[in-house]
Coordinates of C-alpha atoms in Angstrom, one line a residue:
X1 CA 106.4 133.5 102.9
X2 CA 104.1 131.8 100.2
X3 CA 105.0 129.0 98.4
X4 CA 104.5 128.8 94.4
X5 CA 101.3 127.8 93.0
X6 CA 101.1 123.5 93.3
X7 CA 99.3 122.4 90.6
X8 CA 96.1 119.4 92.3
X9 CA 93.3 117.5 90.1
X10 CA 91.1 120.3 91.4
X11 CA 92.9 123.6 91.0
X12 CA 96.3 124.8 92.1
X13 CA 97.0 125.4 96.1
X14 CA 99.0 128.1 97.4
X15 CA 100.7 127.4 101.1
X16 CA 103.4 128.9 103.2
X17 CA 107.1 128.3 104.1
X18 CA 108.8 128.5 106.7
X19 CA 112.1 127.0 108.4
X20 CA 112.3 125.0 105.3
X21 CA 108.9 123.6 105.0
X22 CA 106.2 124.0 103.3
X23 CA 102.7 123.8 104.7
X24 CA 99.4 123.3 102.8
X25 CA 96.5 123.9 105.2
X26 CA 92.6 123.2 104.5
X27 CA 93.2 121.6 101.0
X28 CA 89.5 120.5 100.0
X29 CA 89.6 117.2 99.3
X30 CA 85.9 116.5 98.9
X31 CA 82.3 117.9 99.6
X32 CA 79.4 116.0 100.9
X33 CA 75.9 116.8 101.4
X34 CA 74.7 115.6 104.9
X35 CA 74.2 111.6 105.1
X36 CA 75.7 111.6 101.6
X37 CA 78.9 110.1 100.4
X38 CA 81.7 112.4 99.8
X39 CA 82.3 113.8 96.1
X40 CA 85.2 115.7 94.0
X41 CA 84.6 119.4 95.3
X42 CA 83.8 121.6 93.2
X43 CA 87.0 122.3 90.6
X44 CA 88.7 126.1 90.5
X45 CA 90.9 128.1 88.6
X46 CA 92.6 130.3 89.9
X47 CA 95.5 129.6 92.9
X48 CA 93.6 128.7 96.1
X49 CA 95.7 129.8 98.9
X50 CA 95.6 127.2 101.8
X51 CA 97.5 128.4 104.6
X52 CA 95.1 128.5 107.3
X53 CA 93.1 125.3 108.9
X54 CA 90.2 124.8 107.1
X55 CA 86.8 124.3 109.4
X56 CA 86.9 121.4 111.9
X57 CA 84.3 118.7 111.2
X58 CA 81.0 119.9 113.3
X59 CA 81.2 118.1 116.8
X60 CA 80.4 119.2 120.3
X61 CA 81.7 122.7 121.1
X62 CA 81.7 123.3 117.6
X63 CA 78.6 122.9 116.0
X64 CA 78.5 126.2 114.1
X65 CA 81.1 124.6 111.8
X66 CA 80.1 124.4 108.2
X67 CA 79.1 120.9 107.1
X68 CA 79.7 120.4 103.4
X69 CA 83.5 121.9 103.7
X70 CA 84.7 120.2 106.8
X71 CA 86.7 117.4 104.3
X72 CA 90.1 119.1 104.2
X73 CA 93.2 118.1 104.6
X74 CA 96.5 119.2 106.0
X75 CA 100.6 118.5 103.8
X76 CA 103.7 119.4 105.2
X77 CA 106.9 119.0 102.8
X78 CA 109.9 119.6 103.5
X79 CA 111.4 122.4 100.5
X80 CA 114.2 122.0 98.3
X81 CA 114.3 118.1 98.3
X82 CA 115.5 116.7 94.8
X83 CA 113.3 113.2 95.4
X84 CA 109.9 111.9 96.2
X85 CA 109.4 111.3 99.8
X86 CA 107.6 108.8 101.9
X87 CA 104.2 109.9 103.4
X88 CA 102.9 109.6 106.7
X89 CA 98.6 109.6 105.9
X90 CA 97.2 110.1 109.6
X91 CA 93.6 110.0 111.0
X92 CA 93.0 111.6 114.3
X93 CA 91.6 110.2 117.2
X94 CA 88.9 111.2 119.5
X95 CA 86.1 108.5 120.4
X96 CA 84.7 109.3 116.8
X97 CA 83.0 112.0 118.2
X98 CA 85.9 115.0 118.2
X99 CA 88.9 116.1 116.9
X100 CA 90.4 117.0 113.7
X101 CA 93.8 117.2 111.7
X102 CA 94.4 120.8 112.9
X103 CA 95.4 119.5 116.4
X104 CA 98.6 117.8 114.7
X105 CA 101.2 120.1 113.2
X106 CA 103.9 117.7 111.0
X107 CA 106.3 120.5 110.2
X108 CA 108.8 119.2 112.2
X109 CA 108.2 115.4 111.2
X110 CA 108.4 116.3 107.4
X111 CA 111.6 118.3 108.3
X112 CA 113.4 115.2 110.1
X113 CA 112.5 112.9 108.4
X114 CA 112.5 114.1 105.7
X115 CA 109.0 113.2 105.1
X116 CA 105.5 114.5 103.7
X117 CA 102.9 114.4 106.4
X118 CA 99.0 114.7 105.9
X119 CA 96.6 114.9 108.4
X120 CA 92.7 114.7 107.2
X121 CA 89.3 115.6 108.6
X122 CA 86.7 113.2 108.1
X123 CA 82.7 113.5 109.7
X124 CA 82.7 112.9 113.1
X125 CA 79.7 111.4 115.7
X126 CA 76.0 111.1 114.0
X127 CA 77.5 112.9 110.7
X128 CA 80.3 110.5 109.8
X129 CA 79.0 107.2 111.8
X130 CA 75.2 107.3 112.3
X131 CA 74.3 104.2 109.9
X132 CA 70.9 105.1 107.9
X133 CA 70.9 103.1 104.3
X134 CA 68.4 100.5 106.5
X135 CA 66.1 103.4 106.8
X136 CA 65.8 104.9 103.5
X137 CA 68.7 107.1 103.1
X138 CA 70.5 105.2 100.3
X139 CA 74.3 105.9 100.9
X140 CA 74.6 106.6 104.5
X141 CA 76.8 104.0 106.1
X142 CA 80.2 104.3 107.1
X143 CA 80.4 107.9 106.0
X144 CA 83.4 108.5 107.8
X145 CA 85.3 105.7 106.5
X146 CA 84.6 106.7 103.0
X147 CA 85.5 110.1 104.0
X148 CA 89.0 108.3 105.1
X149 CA 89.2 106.6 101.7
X150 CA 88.3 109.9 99.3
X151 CA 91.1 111.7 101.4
X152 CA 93.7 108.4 100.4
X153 CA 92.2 108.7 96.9
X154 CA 93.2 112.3 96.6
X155 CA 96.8 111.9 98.7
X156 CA 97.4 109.2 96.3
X157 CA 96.7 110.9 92.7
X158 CA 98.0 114.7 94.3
X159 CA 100.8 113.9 96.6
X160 CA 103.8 113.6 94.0
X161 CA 103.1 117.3 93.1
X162 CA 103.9 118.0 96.9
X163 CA 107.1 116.0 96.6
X164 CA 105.8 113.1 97.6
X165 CA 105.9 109.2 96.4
X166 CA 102.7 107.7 96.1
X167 CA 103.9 104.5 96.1
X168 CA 105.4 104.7 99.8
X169 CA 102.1 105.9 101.7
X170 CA 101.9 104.8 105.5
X171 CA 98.4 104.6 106.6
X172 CA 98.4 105.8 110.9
X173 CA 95.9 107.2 113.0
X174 CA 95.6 106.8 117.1
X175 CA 92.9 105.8 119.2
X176 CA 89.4 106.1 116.6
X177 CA 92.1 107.0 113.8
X178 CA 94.0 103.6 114.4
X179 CA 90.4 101.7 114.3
X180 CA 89.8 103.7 110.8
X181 CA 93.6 102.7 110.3
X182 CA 93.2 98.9 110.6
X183 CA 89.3 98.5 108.8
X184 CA 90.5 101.2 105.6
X185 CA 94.0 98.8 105.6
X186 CA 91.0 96.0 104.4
X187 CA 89.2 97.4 101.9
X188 CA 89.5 96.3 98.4
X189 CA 89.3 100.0 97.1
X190 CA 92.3 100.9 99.1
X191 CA 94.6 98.0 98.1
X192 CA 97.4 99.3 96.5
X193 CA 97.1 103.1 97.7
X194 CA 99.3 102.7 100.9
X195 CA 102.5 100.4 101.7
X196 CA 102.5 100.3 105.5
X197 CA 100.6 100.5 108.7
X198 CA 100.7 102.1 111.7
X199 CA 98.0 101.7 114.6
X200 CA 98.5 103.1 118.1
X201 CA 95.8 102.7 120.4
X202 CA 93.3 100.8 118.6
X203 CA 90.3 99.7 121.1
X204 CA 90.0 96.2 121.6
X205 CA 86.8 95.9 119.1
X206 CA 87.2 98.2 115.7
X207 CA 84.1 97.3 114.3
X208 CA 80.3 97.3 115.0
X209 CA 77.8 94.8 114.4
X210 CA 75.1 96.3 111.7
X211 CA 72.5 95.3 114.0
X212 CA 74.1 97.2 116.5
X213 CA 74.5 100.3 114.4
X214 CA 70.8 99.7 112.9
X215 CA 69.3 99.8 116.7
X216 CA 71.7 103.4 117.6
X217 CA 70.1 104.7 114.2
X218 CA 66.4 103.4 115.3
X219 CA 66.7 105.2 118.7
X220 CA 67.8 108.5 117.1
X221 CA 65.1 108.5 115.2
X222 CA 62.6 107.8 117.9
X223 CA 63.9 110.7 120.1
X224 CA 63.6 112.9 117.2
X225 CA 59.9 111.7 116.5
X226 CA 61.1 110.8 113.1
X227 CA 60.4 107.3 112.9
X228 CA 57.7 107.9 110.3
X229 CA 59.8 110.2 108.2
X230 CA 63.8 109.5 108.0
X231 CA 64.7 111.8 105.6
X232 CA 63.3 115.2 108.0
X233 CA 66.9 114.2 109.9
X234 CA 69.1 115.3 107.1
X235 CA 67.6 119.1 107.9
X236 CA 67.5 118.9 111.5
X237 CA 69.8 121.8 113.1
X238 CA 72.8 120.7 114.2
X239 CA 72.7 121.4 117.8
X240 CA 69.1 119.3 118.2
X241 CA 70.7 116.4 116.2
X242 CA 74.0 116.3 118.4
X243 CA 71.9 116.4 121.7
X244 CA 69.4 113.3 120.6
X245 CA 72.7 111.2 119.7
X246 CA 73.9 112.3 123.3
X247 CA 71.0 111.4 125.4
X248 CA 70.8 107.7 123.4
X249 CA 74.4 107.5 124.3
X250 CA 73.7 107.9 127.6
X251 CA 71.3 104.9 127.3
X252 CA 72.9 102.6 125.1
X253 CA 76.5 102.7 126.7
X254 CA 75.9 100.2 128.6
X255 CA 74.6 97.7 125.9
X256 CA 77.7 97.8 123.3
X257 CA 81.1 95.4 123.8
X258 CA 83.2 98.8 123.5
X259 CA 80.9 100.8 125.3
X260 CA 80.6 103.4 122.4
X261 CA 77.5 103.8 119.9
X262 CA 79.8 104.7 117.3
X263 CA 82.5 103.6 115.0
X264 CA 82.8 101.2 111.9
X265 CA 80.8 99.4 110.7
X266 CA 80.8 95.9 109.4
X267 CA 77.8 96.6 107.0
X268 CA 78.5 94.4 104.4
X269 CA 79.1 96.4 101.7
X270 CA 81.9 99.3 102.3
X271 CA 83.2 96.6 104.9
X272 CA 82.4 93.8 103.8
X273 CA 84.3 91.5 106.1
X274 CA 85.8 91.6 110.0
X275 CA 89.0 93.0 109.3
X276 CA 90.6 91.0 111.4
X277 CA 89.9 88.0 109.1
X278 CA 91.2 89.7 106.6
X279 CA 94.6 90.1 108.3
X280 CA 94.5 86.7 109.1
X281 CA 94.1 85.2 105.9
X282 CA 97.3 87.0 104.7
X283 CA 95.4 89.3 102.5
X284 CA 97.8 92.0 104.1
X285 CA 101.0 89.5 104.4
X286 CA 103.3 92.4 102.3
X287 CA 101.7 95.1 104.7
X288 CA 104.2 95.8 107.5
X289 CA 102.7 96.8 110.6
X290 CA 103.4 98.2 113.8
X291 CA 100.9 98.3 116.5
X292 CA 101.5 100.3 119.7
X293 CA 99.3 100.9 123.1
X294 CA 100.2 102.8 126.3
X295 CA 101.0 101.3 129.5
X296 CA 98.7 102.6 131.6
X297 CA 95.2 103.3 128.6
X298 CA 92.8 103.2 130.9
X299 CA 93.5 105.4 134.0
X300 CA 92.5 108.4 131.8
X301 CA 89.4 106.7 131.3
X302 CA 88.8 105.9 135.2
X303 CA 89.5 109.4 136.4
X304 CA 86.8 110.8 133.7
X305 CA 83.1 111.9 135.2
X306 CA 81.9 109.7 135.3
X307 CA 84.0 106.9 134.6
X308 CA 83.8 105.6 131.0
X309 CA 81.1 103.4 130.1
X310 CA 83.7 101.6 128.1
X311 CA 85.0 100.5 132.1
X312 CA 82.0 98.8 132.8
X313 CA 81.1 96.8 130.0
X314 CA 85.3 96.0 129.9
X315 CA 84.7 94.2 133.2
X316 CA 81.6 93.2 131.9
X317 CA 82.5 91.3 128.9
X318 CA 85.9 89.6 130.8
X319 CA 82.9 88.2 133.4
X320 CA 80.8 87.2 130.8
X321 CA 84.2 85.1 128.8
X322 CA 85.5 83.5 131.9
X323 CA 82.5 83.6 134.1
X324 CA 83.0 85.4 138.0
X325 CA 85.7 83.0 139.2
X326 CA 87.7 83.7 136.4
X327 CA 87.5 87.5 136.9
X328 CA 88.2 87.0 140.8
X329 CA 91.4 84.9 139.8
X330 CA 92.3 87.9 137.5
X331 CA 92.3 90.5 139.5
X332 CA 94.0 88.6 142.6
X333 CA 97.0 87.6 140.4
X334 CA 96.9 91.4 139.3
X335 CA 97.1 92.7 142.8
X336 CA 99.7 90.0 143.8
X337 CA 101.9 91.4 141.2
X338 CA 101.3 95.3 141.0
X339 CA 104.2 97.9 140.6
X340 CA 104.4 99.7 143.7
X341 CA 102.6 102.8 141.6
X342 CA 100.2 101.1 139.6
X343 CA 96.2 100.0 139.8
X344 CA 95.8 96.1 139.6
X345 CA 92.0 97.1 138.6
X346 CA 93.5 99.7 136.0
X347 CA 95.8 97.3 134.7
X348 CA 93.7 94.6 133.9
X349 CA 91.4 96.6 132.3
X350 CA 94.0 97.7 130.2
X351 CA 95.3 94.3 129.2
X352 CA 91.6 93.2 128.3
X353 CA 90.6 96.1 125.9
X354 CA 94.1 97.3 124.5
X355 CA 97.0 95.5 125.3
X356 CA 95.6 91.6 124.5
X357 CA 93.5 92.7 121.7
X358 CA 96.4 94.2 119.9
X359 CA 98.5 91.2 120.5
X360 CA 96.3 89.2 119.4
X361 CA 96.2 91.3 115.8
X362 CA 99.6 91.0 116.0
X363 CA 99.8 87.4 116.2
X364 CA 97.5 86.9 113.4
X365 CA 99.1 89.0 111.0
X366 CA 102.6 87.5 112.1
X367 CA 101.0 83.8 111.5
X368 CA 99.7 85.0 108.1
X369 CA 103.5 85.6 107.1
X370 CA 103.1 89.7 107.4
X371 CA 105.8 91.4 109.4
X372 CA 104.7 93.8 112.6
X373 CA 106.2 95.1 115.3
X374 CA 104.6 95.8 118.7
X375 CA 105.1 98.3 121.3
X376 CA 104.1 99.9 125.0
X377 CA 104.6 103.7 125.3
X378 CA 105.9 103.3 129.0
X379 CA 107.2 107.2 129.6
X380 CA 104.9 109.5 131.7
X381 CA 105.4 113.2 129.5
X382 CA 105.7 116.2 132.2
X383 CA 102.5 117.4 130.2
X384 CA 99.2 117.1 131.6
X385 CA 96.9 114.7 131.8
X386 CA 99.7 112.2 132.0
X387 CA 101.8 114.2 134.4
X388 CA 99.2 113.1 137.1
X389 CA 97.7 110.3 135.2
X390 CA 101.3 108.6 133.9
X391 CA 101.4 106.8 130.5
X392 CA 98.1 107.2 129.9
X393 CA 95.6 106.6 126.0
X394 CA 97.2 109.5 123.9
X395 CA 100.7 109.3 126.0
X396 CA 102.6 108.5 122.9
X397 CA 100.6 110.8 120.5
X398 CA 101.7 113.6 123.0
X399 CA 105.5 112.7 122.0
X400 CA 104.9 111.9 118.2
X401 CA 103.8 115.3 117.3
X402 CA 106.0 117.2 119.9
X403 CA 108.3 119.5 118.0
X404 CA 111.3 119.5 120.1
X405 CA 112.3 120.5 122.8
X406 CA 108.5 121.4 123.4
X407 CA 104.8 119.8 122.6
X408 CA 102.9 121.3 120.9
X409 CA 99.3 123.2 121.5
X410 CA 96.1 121.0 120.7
X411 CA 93.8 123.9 119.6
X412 CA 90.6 121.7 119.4
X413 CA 91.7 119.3 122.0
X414 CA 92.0 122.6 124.5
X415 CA 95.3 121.7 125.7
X416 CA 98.6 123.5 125.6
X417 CA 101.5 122.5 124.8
X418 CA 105.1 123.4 126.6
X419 CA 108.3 122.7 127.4
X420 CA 109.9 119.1 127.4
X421 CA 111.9 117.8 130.3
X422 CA 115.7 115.9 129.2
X423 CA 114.0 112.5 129.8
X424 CA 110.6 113.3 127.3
X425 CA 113.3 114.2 124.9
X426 CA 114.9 111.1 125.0
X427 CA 112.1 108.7 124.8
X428 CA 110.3 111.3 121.9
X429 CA 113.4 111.4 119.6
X430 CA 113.8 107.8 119.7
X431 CA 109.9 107.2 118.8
X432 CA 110.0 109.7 116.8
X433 CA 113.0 108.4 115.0
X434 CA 111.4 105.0 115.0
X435 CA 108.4 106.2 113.3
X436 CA 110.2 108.0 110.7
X437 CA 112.3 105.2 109.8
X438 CA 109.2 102.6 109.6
X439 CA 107.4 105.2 107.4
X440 CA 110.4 105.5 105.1
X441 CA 111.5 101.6 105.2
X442 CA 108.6 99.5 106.7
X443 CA 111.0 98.8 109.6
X444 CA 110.8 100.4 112.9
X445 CA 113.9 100.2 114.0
X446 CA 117.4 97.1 113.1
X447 CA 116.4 94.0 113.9
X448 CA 119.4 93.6 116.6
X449 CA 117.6 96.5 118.9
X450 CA 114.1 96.0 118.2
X451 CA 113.1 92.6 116.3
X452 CA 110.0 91.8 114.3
X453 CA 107.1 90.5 116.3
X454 CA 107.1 86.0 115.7
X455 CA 105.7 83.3 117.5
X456 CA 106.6 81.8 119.9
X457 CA 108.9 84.8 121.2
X458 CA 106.7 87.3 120.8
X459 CA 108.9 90.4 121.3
X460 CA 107.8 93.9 123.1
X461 CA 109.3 97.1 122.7
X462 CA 108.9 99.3 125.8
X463 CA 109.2 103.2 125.2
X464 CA 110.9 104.4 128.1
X465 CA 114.3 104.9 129.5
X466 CA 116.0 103.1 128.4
X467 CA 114.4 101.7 125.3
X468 CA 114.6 97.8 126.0
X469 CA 112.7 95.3 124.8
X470 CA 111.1 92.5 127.0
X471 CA 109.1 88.9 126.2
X472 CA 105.0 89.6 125.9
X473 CA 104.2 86.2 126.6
X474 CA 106.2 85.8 130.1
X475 CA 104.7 86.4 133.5
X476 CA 101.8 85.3 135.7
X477 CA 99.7 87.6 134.4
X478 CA 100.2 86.2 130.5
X479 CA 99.3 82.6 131.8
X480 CA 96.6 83.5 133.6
X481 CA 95.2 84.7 130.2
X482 CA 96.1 81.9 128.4
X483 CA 95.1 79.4 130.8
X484 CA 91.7 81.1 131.2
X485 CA 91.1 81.7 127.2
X486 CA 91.7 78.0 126.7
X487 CA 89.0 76.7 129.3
X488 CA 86.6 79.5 127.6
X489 CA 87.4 78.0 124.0
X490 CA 87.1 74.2 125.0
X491 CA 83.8 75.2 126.4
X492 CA 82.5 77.0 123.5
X493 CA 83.5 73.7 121.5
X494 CA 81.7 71.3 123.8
X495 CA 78.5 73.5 123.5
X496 CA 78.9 73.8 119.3
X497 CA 79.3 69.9 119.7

């Protein structure tokens, strides 16, 4: 059934309803030329109806998607409901390269929660993240992230026709999404536009140096013999431009701290500063956040062919901190303590780009006098990859969006949903339920079952059967790290002095 007309600073949207939400699909939020910043799209009279996906943001396997109308967005809201409603504002994951809002369907978390959920598109790989300004092209940096904010610009001034309250707007987003999460959570233009935070799966470094980005951009251009003239690059087809950015991937893996060529940017002008000195200044002390990995992030990255480059240059970098002795120490005390089922190698990669990294956020936004909560998705879903991988990077995404008792299909993503076992269930309604209530209250969960993350006790809620919650900063493994860390900073101070 279609819903009435909803009236949006660009023309009235028609969706459809059904089992007592309403869903908005492929709302145009904005139009951009290619390696231009996003604009207003064009304004329009008469009822638009959006009730089918609009085109996915051009990326591989889907390069014949248009380019200027890929920035849509996605609203679920619940019907009849008498009072604005907290929002859940989520940016999809997938390396910055793939993906798009279509793969998350938020009927059933706007029915639960009662919420309103929005799920955006924003310009993916060389169109969203390839950094040009230095090379002529005015405007293009951080594309994507502007992208990112036009979409919370628009949520913000359009959401209370859609039942929602502007003033209650949770910022989330997984893997890439919860990178975009934690640098558009520091932006001055954003400040007072969303109320909470939610990052699961963030890799260990969010942002990019811009010499970094400046050297991907120079390499581009020399493999498309366009070092002379920039601008040709803004009319080269698609599939040509997508395959240049692939083979200088292949070449300059190995020579970034994340092992990816793309992502934000700290260009010094739409981010201006490291985010994470922004957090811990206690810019963001009235932000709540919550921060969340998986147990077991990098097995899915292992078992890839070939293995991720972000393995290597993980290893890499922990060598290059605390030198090969320190590594070899590591990775003994990892084996000396492995679960019967689990990968000492695997683990510690984890720790060093997920886990630690987002503890360490954690503890910087909990020093600044902001209150965040942090959590391990420990459940393995009978859903594959993680019913042979185990609680692998996207684990908890998996249960977030499942609408129970079964997950859901991930059209662009190529993976099929199904049906839910008793024990996916359990641990799904209760993160669920937890996201729900931290997107409606800025608290996860009371403070008697899951408490606030604080120093020195350092709380960490494990998402598994049951729920429990256990002490981050216990365990061989933690003083291992903490020992090593504060031989590599006492160095670095003898060398500055």
């Amino acid at each position: 059934m279609l819903t009435n007309a909803v009236p949006t600073a660009n023309g009235p949207v028609i969706g459809a309803e059904q089992e007592a939400v309403r869903a908005f699909k492929g709302v145009p939020f904005a139009t951009a030329r290619r390696f231009a910043r996003a604009m207003p799209p064009p304004a329009w009279t008469e009822p638009r109806r959006c009730t089918d996906y609009g085109a996915y943001a051009p990326q591989p396997g889907h390069l014949d998607q248009a380019e200027e109308s890929c920035l849509s967005l996605n609203v679920w809201t619940p019907a009849g409901v008498d009072r604005p409603l907290p929002v859940m504002f989520f940016i999809h994951g997938g390396a910055f390269v793939t993906g798009g809002g279509a793969d998350y369907d938020g009927a059933f978390l706007a029915k639960h929660g009662p919420a309103v959920i929005v799920t955006i598109n924003y310009r993916l790989g060389p169109l969203g993240f390839l950094q040009l300004h230095r090379h002529g092209l005015g405007e293009a940096n951080n594309l994507a992230l502007q992208d990112a904010l036009a979409a919370l610009d628009w949520v913000h001034a359009n959401i209370a026709n859609f039942g929602g309250d502007p003033d209650a707007i949770t910022l989330s987003g997984q893997s890439a999404g919860a990178s975009m999460v934690i640098a558009l959570a520091t932006l001055p233009q954003a400040r007072g536009k969303f109320s909470r935070a939610l990052a699961l799966s963030a890799p260990g470094r969010n942002i990019m140096s811009a010499d970094h980005a400046d050297e991907v951009a120079r390499r581009v251009l020399d493999e498309l013999e366009l070092a002379r003239d920039p601008a040709a690059i803004a009319s080269v087809a698609l599939p040509k431009l997508f395959a240049a950015v692939e083979r200088v991937g292949r070449r300059l893996a190995d020579e970034t701290e994340s092992g990816t060529v793309f992502g934000p940017v700290l260009d010094g002008t739409v981010i201006a500063r490291e985010p994470r000195d922004v957090f811990a200044d206690g810019s963001l002390r009235d932000i709540p956040l919550w921060l969340g990995s998986c147990r077991d992030e990098m097995v899915m990255f292992l078992k890839s062919t070939p293995p991720a480059a972000m393995i290597r240059t993980t290893e890499r970098n922990v060598r290059a901190a605390f030198g090969d002795a320190g590594w070899e120490r590591l990775l003994s005390d990892y084996r000396a303590t492995a679960r019967v089922d689990e990968d000492p190698y695997e683990a510690l990669l984890s720790d060093a780009f997920w886990h630690r990294p987002m503890a360490d956020l954690a503890r910087l936004h909990a020093a600044a006098g902001g209150a965040v909560w942090l959590s391990r998705f420990d459940h393995r879903p009978a859903l594959e990859p993680f019913l042979s991988q185990g609680p692998t990077h996207g684990a908890d995404n998996a249960c977030l969006w499942a609408h129970l008792p079964d997950f859901i299909d991930r059209p662009i993503l190529k993976r099929k949903g199904g049906p839910m076992t008793p024990a996916d269930i359990d641990v799904a309604a209760r993160f669920q339920a937890s996201l729900l209530r931290f997107v409606t209250s800025g608290v996860p969960d009371v403070a008697e079952a899951w408490p606030r993350f604080e120093l020195p006790q350092e709380p960490l809620a494990i998402f598994g059967q049951p729920f429990h919650i256990v002490p981050l900063n216990e365990g061989v493994r933690s003083r291992l790290w903490v020992e090593l860390s504060a031989s590599d900073n006492n160095k670095k101070m003898r060398e500055a002095g």
